[in-house]
Amino acid sequence: MLKKIYLLIVFIIILISIDKLLSYGLNLMLKAAESGLYSDIDLVLNKQKSDILILGSSRANSHYDSRVIKKSSGLFTYNAGLGGQGYTYSEIIVRSSFKTHRPALVILDLSVNLLTDAGDFDKTKILMPFAYDNSIVREVLQRNDDKLQFKTLMSTYYFNSALYDLLDGVFVLKTRDTTLYGFAPLQKGTVKHSFEQDRSPIVFTEYSSREILGYKNTLIELKNSKVPFVVVVSPIYEPNWAKDDKNYLWLILLAKDNGATVLDYSLDPRFRGHTELFKDRIHLYEDGAKLFTEILVEDIKKLGILK
């Protein structure tokens, strides 16, 4: 019996040692990635030194042309928007990156679809590898998964779904277009997208609470940081909500109550209904994004936020 107990203890020690060694090595790979998804996220989380930082999802990523802002303002601008990610992701970016660098201005894109289309899957799990040694990422992920602390008793759990992207980032070097400064322009193609959508009130589902909390926390973090910030509703082909929708007005008011300057282009006639500027109902083509960014910069200058 003592021999079996001894063998069990030895097995557990070996298992823990292997787990620690593997997770340590995988974390080194994460830090060594020079291209790909994790390299881009690491740049924003830990290495961003921008004067102007843009936050949001795919709409932010493809609507705000960093080159236009940089050329007009002379300030280094980085677009940290990431497709599929919502305000929980933005909260993590602000809390983590502001520890080492605070920009002169933050532009936060307000996309209603991030709150109404929130599913039961937590998309911020894409950040799981960074939770290995980033306490802020770990705290927020644990907030959305109360079993995470137990799951990560084996440290390799942090990297369970990341191996392919880690290998790709370390060994398959892809040249990052540094001239875009994070901006992801959408090119015109032959695919025709539908622009039809019935008008209906904004309805928050049972899954919206996670992203609403992320939105609130992002606003609070920005307010407490004393960094000037603008909340922008970038152009939409045709909003599916009414102008006086109570939930929409609540989102706008929440931003203003936390000290944000709010600019709303959702009904701007220069974009509304112009199919030639949109890839689909909520995403601008590159030329539409350039036009919008030029207008935005001028409006921000008129408000005295930029010179």
Short mmCIF file of C-alpha atoms in Angstrom, two decimals:
data_model
loop_
_atom_site.label_atom_id
_atom_site.label_comp_id
_atom_site.label_asym_id
_atom_site.label_seq_id
_atom_site.Cartn_x
_atom_site.Cartn_y
_atom_site.Cartn_z
CA MET A 1 0.00 0.00 0.00
CA LEU A 2 2.80 2.42 0.87
CA LYS A 3 4.48 1.59 -2.43
CA LYS A 4 1.31 2.49 -4.35
CA ILE A 5 1.00 5.76 -2.47
CA TYR A 6 4.65 6.51 -3.20
CA LEU A 7 4.17 5.79 -6.92
CA LEU A 8 1.06 7.99 -7.00
CA ILE A 9 2.97 10.88 -5.39
CA VAL A 10 5.84 10.44 -7.85
CA PHE A 11 3.37 10.39 -10.77
CA ILE A 12 1.67 13.59 -9.56
CA ILE A 13 5.03 15.34 -9.11
CA ILE A 14 6.11 14.33 -12.63
CA LEU A 15 2.75 15.43 -14.07
CA ILE A 16 2.93 18.82 -12.36
CA SER A 17 6.55 19.27 -13.47
CA ILE A 18 5.69 18.48 -17.09
CA ASP A 19 2.72 20.84 -16.92
CA LYS A 20 4.85 23.67 -15.54
CA LEU A 21 7.62 23.12 -18.10
CA LEU A 22 5.19 22.93 -21.02
CA SER A 23 3.25 26.03 -19.99
CA TYR A 24 6.50 27.95 -19.43
CA GLY A 25 7.69 26.99 -22.91
CA LEU A 26 4.36 27.86 -24.52
CA ASN A 27 4.42 31.25 -22.81
CA LEU A 28 7.90 31.86 -24.24
CA MET A 29 6.47 31.05 -27.68
CA LEU A 30 3.66 33.53 -27.06
CA LYS A 31 6.16 36.27 -26.30
CA ALA A 32 8.33 35.28 -29.27
CA ALA A 33 5.53 35.37 -31.87
CA GLU A 34 6.40 37.99 -34.48
CA SER A 35 3.31 37.70 -36.65
CA GLY A 36 -0.24 36.46 -36.56
CA LEU A 37 -3.14 36.87 -34.16
CA TYR A 38 -1.27 36.64 -30.85
CA SER A 39 1.47 38.97 -32.00
CA ASP A 40 -1.13 41.61 -32.86
CA ILE A 41 -2.88 41.21 -29.49
CA ASP A 42 0.43 41.33 -27.58
CA LEU A 43 1.30 44.56 -29.39
CA VAL A 44 -1.88 46.18 -28.06
CA LEU A 45 -1.89 44.63 -24.58
CA ASN A 46 1.74 45.09 -23.67
CA LYS A 47 3.60 47.22 -26.21
CA GLN A 48 1.32 49.96 -27.55
CA LYS A 49 2.82 53.44 -27.46
CA SER A 50 0.21 55.30 -29.48
CA ASP A 51 -0.81 58.92 -29.02
CA ILE A 52 -4.32 58.07 -30.25
CA LEU A 53 -5.80 54.63 -29.57
CA ILE A 54 -8.90 53.29 -31.34
CA LEU A 55 -10.97 50.59 -29.63
CA GLY A 56 -13.86 48.41 -30.76
CA SER A 57 -14.74 45.45 -32.94
CA SER A 58 -14.59 44.90 -36.71
CA ARG A 59 -16.47 48.16 -37.28
CA ALA A 60 -13.75 50.05 -35.44
CA ASN A 61 -11.04 48.05 -37.19
CA SER A 62 -12.33 48.87 -40.68
CA HIS A 63 -13.90 52.32 -40.17
CA TYR A 64 -11.09 54.39 -38.62
CA ASP A 65 -8.20 54.93 -41.00
CA SER A 66 -5.20 55.45 -38.72
CA ARG A 67 -3.18 56.91 -41.60
CA VAL A 68 -5.68 59.75 -42.10
CA ILE A 69 -5.70 60.63 -38.38
CA LYS A 70 -1.89 60.51 -38.16
CA LYS A 71 -1.45 62.65 -41.27
CA SER A 72 -3.96 65.26 -40.10
CA SER A 73 -2.95 65.44 -36.43
CA GLY A 74 0.72 64.49 -36.55
CA LEU A 75 0.03 62.05 -33.71
CA PHE A 76 0.87 58.35 -33.87
CA THR A 77 -2.44 56.52 -34.14
CA TYR A 78 -3.08 52.82 -33.68
CA ASN A 79 -6.31 50.98 -34.47
CA ALA A 80 -6.72 48.23 -31.86
CA GLY A 81 -10.17 47.13 -33.03
CA LEU A 82 -10.55 43.38 -33.41
CA GLY A 83 -13.27 41.56 -35.31
CA GLY A 84 -15.72 39.62 -33.17
CA GLN A 85 -14.61 41.22 -29.92
CA GLY A 86 -16.79 43.42 -27.76
CA TYR A 87 -16.44 45.72 -24.79
CA THR A 88 -15.08 43.12 -22.39
CA TYR A 89 -12.08 42.99 -24.73
CA SER A 90 -11.87 46.80 -24.75
CA GLU A 91 -11.96 46.83 -20.95
CA ILE A 92 -9.02 44.42 -20.82
CA ILE A 93 -7.03 46.48 -23.34
CA VAL A 94 -7.55 49.71 -21.37
CA ARG A 95 -6.79 48.19 -17.96
CA SER A 96 -3.72 46.30 -19.13
CA SER A 97 -2.09 48.66 -21.63
CA PHE A 98 -2.65 51.79 -19.54
CA LYS A 99 -0.40 50.34 -16.83
CA THR A 100 2.63 51.12 -18.98
CA HIS A 101 1.40 53.79 -21.41
CA ARG A 102 -1.50 56.22 -21.59
CA PRO A 103 -2.39 57.75 -24.95
CA ALA A 104 -3.37 61.37 -25.42
CA LEU A 105 -6.79 60.41 -26.82
CA VAL A 106 -8.97 57.30 -27.05
CA ILE A 107 -11.67 56.76 -29.67
CA LEU A 108 -14.19 54.11 -28.62
CA ASP A 109 -16.55 52.87 -31.31
CA LEU A 110 -20.09 52.22 -30.07
CA SER A 111 -21.60 49.30 -32.00
CA VAL A 112 -25.05 48.36 -30.81
CA ASN A 113 -24.81 44.93 -32.45
CA LEU A 114 -22.11 43.92 -29.94
CA LEU A 115 -24.71 44.20 -27.20
CA THR A 116 -27.77 42.82 -28.98
CA ASP A 117 -26.03 39.92 -30.76
CA ALA A 118 -24.04 38.74 -27.74
CA GLY A 119 -24.16 34.94 -27.63
CA ASP A 120 -23.53 32.49 -24.85
CA PHE A 121 -19.91 32.00 -26.00
CA ASP A 122 -17.37 34.30 -24.37
CA LYS A 123 -15.28 35.55 -27.30
CA THR A 124 -12.64 36.99 -24.97
CA LYS A 125 -11.38 33.43 -24.46
CA ILE A 126 -9.12 34.31 -27.37
CA LEU A 127 -7.06 36.05 -24.67
CA MET A 128 -6.66 32.90 -22.60
CA PRO A 129 -2.90 32.44 -23.31
CA PHE A 130 -2.25 35.94 -21.94
CA ALA A 131 -4.02 35.06 -18.70
CA TYR A 132 -1.06 32.81 -17.86
CA ASP A 133 0.96 35.77 -16.56
CA ASN A 134 -1.40 38.74 -16.89
CA SER A 135 -3.53 39.10 -13.76
CA ILE A 136 -5.95 41.56 -15.37
CA VAL A 137 -6.78 39.22 -18.24
CA ARG A 138 -7.10 36.34 -15.76
CA GLU A 139 -9.43 38.33 -13.47
CA VAL A 140 -11.81 39.32 -16.28
CA LEU A 141 -11.90 35.82 -17.78
CA GLN A 142 -12.64 34.38 -14.33
CA ARG A 143 -15.50 36.87 -14.02
CA ASN A 144 -17.10 35.25 -17.07
CA ASP A 145 -16.22 31.68 -16.10
CA ASP A 146 -16.47 30.85 -12.42
CA LYS A 147 -14.83 27.44 -13.00
CA LEU A 148 -11.72 28.88 -14.65
CA GLN A 149 -9.69 28.94 -11.45
CA PHE A 150 -10.22 25.19 -11.11
CA LYS A 151 -9.59 24.50 -14.81
CA THR A 152 -6.23 26.29 -14.71
CA LEU A 153 -4.82 24.22 -11.88
CA MET A 154 -3.03 22.65 -14.84
CA SER A 155 -1.31 25.65 -16.37
CA THR A 156 -1.30 24.20 -19.88
CA TYR A 157 -5.07 24.82 -19.93
CA TYR A 158 -4.28 28.45 -20.76
CA PHE A 159 -2.81 27.29 -24.09
CA ASN A 160 -5.25 24.46 -24.94
CA SER A 161 -6.62 26.00 -28.13
CA ALA A 162 -3.64 28.20 -28.96
CA LEU A 163 -0.97 25.79 -30.20
CA TYR A 164 -1.66 26.19 -33.92
CA ASP A 165 -1.67 30.00 -33.76
CA LEU A 166 1.46 29.99 -31.59
CA LEU A 167 3.34 27.78 -34.05
CA ASP A 168 2.06 29.89 -36.92
CA GLY A 169 3.18 33.11 -35.21
CA VAL A 170 6.66 31.84 -34.36
CA PHE A 171 7.61 29.74 -37.39
CA VAL A 172 5.48 31.08 -40.26
CA LEU A 173 6.64 34.66 -40.47
CA LYS A 174 4.17 36.96 -42.18
CA THR A 175 5.04 40.55 -42.92
CA ARG A 176 2.81 42.93 -40.98
CA ASP A 177 1.84 46.01 -42.98
CA THR A 178 3.07 48.59 -40.49
CA THR A 179 1.87 51.43 -42.73
CA LEU A 180 -1.76 50.66 -41.82
CA TYR A 181 -1.22 51.09 -38.05
CA GLY A 182 -3.76 48.38 -37.23
CA PHE A 183 -6.40 49.62 -39.69
CA ALA A 184 -8.04 46.80 -41.69
CA PRO A 185 -9.51 48.30 -44.88
CA LEU A 186 -12.30 46.43 -46.66
CA GLN A 187 -11.82 46.20 -50.42
CA LYS A 188 -14.66 46.22 -52.90
CA GLY A 189 -15.47 42.84 -54.40
CA THR A 190 -18.01 41.09 -56.53
CA VAL A 191 -20.05 39.63 -53.67
CA LYS A 192 -23.36 41.44 -53.19
CA HIS A 193 -24.57 41.73 -49.60
CA SER A 194 -28.11 42.31 -48.47
CA PHE A 195 -28.87 45.69 -46.90
CA GLU A 196 -32.43 44.88 -45.90
CA GLN A 197 -33.37 44.80 -42.24
CA ASP A 198 -36.64 45.48 -40.48
CA ARG A 199 -36.74 48.31 -37.96
CA SER A 200 -37.17 47.10 -34.41
CA PRO A 201 -36.40 48.28 -30.87
CA ILE A 202 -33.00 47.51 -29.38
CA VAL A 203 -33.49 44.49 -27.15
CA PHE A 204 -30.88 43.22 -24.71
CA THR A 205 -30.86 39.44 -24.25
CA GLU A 206 -29.79 37.34 -21.29
CA TYR A 207 -26.29 37.27 -22.78
CA SER A 208 -26.05 41.05 -23.22
CA SER A 209 -25.18 41.64 -19.56
CA ARG A 210 -21.57 40.51 -20.07
CA GLU A 211 -20.91 43.08 -22.81
CA ILE A 212 -22.93 45.81 -21.08
CA LEU A 213 -20.71 45.33 -18.02
CA GLY A 214 -17.64 45.51 -20.27
CA TYR A 215 -18.97 48.73 -21.83
CA LYS A 216 -19.62 50.28 -18.42
CA ASN A 217 -16.22 49.23 -17.08
CA THR A 218 -14.42 50.55 -20.16
CA LEU A 219 -16.09 53.95 -19.72
CA ILE A 220 -15.27 53.99 -16.00
CA GLU A 221 -11.62 53.02 -16.62
CA LEU A 222 -11.27 55.75 -19.25
CA LYS A 223 -12.89 58.32 -16.96
CA ASN A 224 -10.62 57.39 -14.04
CA SER A 225 -7.52 57.44 -16.26
CA LYS A 226 -8.10 61.14 -17.03
CA VAL A 227 -7.37 60.38 -20.69
CA PRO A 228 -9.70 62.35 -23.01
CA PHE A 229 -11.97 60.00 -24.93
CA VAL A 230 -14.60 60.17 -27.63
CA VAL A 231 -17.39 57.63 -28.04
CA VAL A 232 -18.34 57.43 -31.70
CA VAL A 233 -21.25 55.74 -33.46
CA SER A 234 -19.67 55.28 -36.87
CA PRO A 235 -21.80 55.19 -40.04
CA ILE A 236 -24.42 52.50 -40.61
CA TYR A 237 -26.22 51.92 -43.90
CA GLU A 238 -29.57 52.18 -42.12
CA PRO A 239 -30.01 51.91 -38.33
CA ASN A 240 -32.58 49.27 -37.43
CA TRP A 241 -33.56 51.22 -34.30
CA ALA A 242 -35.55 54.43 -33.92
CA LYS A 243 -33.74 57.66 -33.09
CA ASP A 244 -35.54 57.85 -29.74
CA ASP A 245 -35.02 54.18 -28.83
CA LYS A 246 -34.75 54.09 -25.02
CA ASN A 247 -31.89 51.56 -24.89
CA TYR A 248 -29.92 53.45 -27.53
CA LEU A 249 -30.36 56.72 -25.65
CA TRP A 250 -29.32 54.95 -22.43
CA LEU A 251 -26.04 53.79 -24.04
CA ILE A 252 -25.33 57.34 -25.22
CA LEU A 253 -26.22 58.84 -21.83
CA LEU A 254 -24.00 56.31 -20.05
CA ALA A 255 -21.05 57.47 -22.14
CA LYS A 256 -21.77 61.15 -21.46
CA ASP A 257 -22.21 60.53 -17.73
CA ASN A 258 -18.69 59.11 -17.67
CA GLY A 259 -17.20 62.18 -19.30
CA ALA A 260 -17.16 61.10 -22.93
CA THR A 261 -17.69 63.36 -25.89
CA VAL A 262 -20.24 61.53 -28.07
CA LEU A 263 -20.36 61.84 -31.86
CA ASP A 264 -23.19 60.01 -33.64
CA TYR A 265 -22.96 59.41 -37.41
CA SER A 266 -25.61 56.69 -37.58
CA LEU A 267 -28.05 59.00 -39.40
CA ASP A 268 -25.47 61.07 -41.28
CA PRO A 269 -26.89 61.68 -44.81
CA ARG A 270 -23.38 61.56 -46.28
CA PHE A 271 -23.39 57.81 -45.55
CA ARG A 272 -26.93 56.69 -44.80
CA GLY A 273 -28.37 54.66 -47.66
CA HIS A 274 -25.23 54.91 -49.83
CA THR A 275 -24.68 51.31 -50.95
CA GLU A 276 -21.51 52.28 -52.83
CA LEU A 277 -19.80 53.07 -49.51
CA PHE A 278 -20.78 49.89 -47.65
CA LYS A 279 -19.70 46.28 -47.87
CA ASP A 280 -22.76 45.31 -45.84
CA ARG A 281 -25.24 47.01 -43.54
CA ILE A 282 -22.69 47.89 -40.85
CA HIS A 283 -19.25 47.89 -42.53
CA LEU A 284 -17.77 50.62 -44.74
CA TYR A 285 -15.50 49.94 -47.69
CA GLU A 286 -12.03 51.53 -47.56
CA ASP A 287 -13.07 54.65 -49.48
CA GLY A 288 -16.06 55.09 -47.16
CA ALA A 289 -13.79 54.67 -44.14
CA LYS A 290 -11.38 57.28 -45.50
CA LEU A 291 -14.22 59.76 -46.01
CA PHE A 292 -15.63 59.08 -42.55
CA THR A 293 -12.25 59.41 -40.84
CA GLU A 294 -11.60 62.74 -42.55
CA ILE A 295 -14.98 64.03 -41.34
CA LEU A 296 -14.37 62.68 -37.83
CA VAL A 297 -10.96 64.34 -37.53
CA GLU A 298 -12.37 67.69 -38.59
CA ASP A 299 -15.24 67.38 -36.09
CA ILE A 300 -12.86 66.47 -33.27
CA LYS A 301 -10.69 69.46 -34.17
CA LYS A 302 -13.70 71.78 -34.09
CA LEU A 303 -14.41 70.56 -30.55
CA GLY A 304 -10.85 71.46 -29.54
CA ILE A 305 -9.95 67.87 -28.66
CA LEU A 306 -7.39 67.74 -31.46
CA LYS A 307 -5.34 70.58 -32.87
#
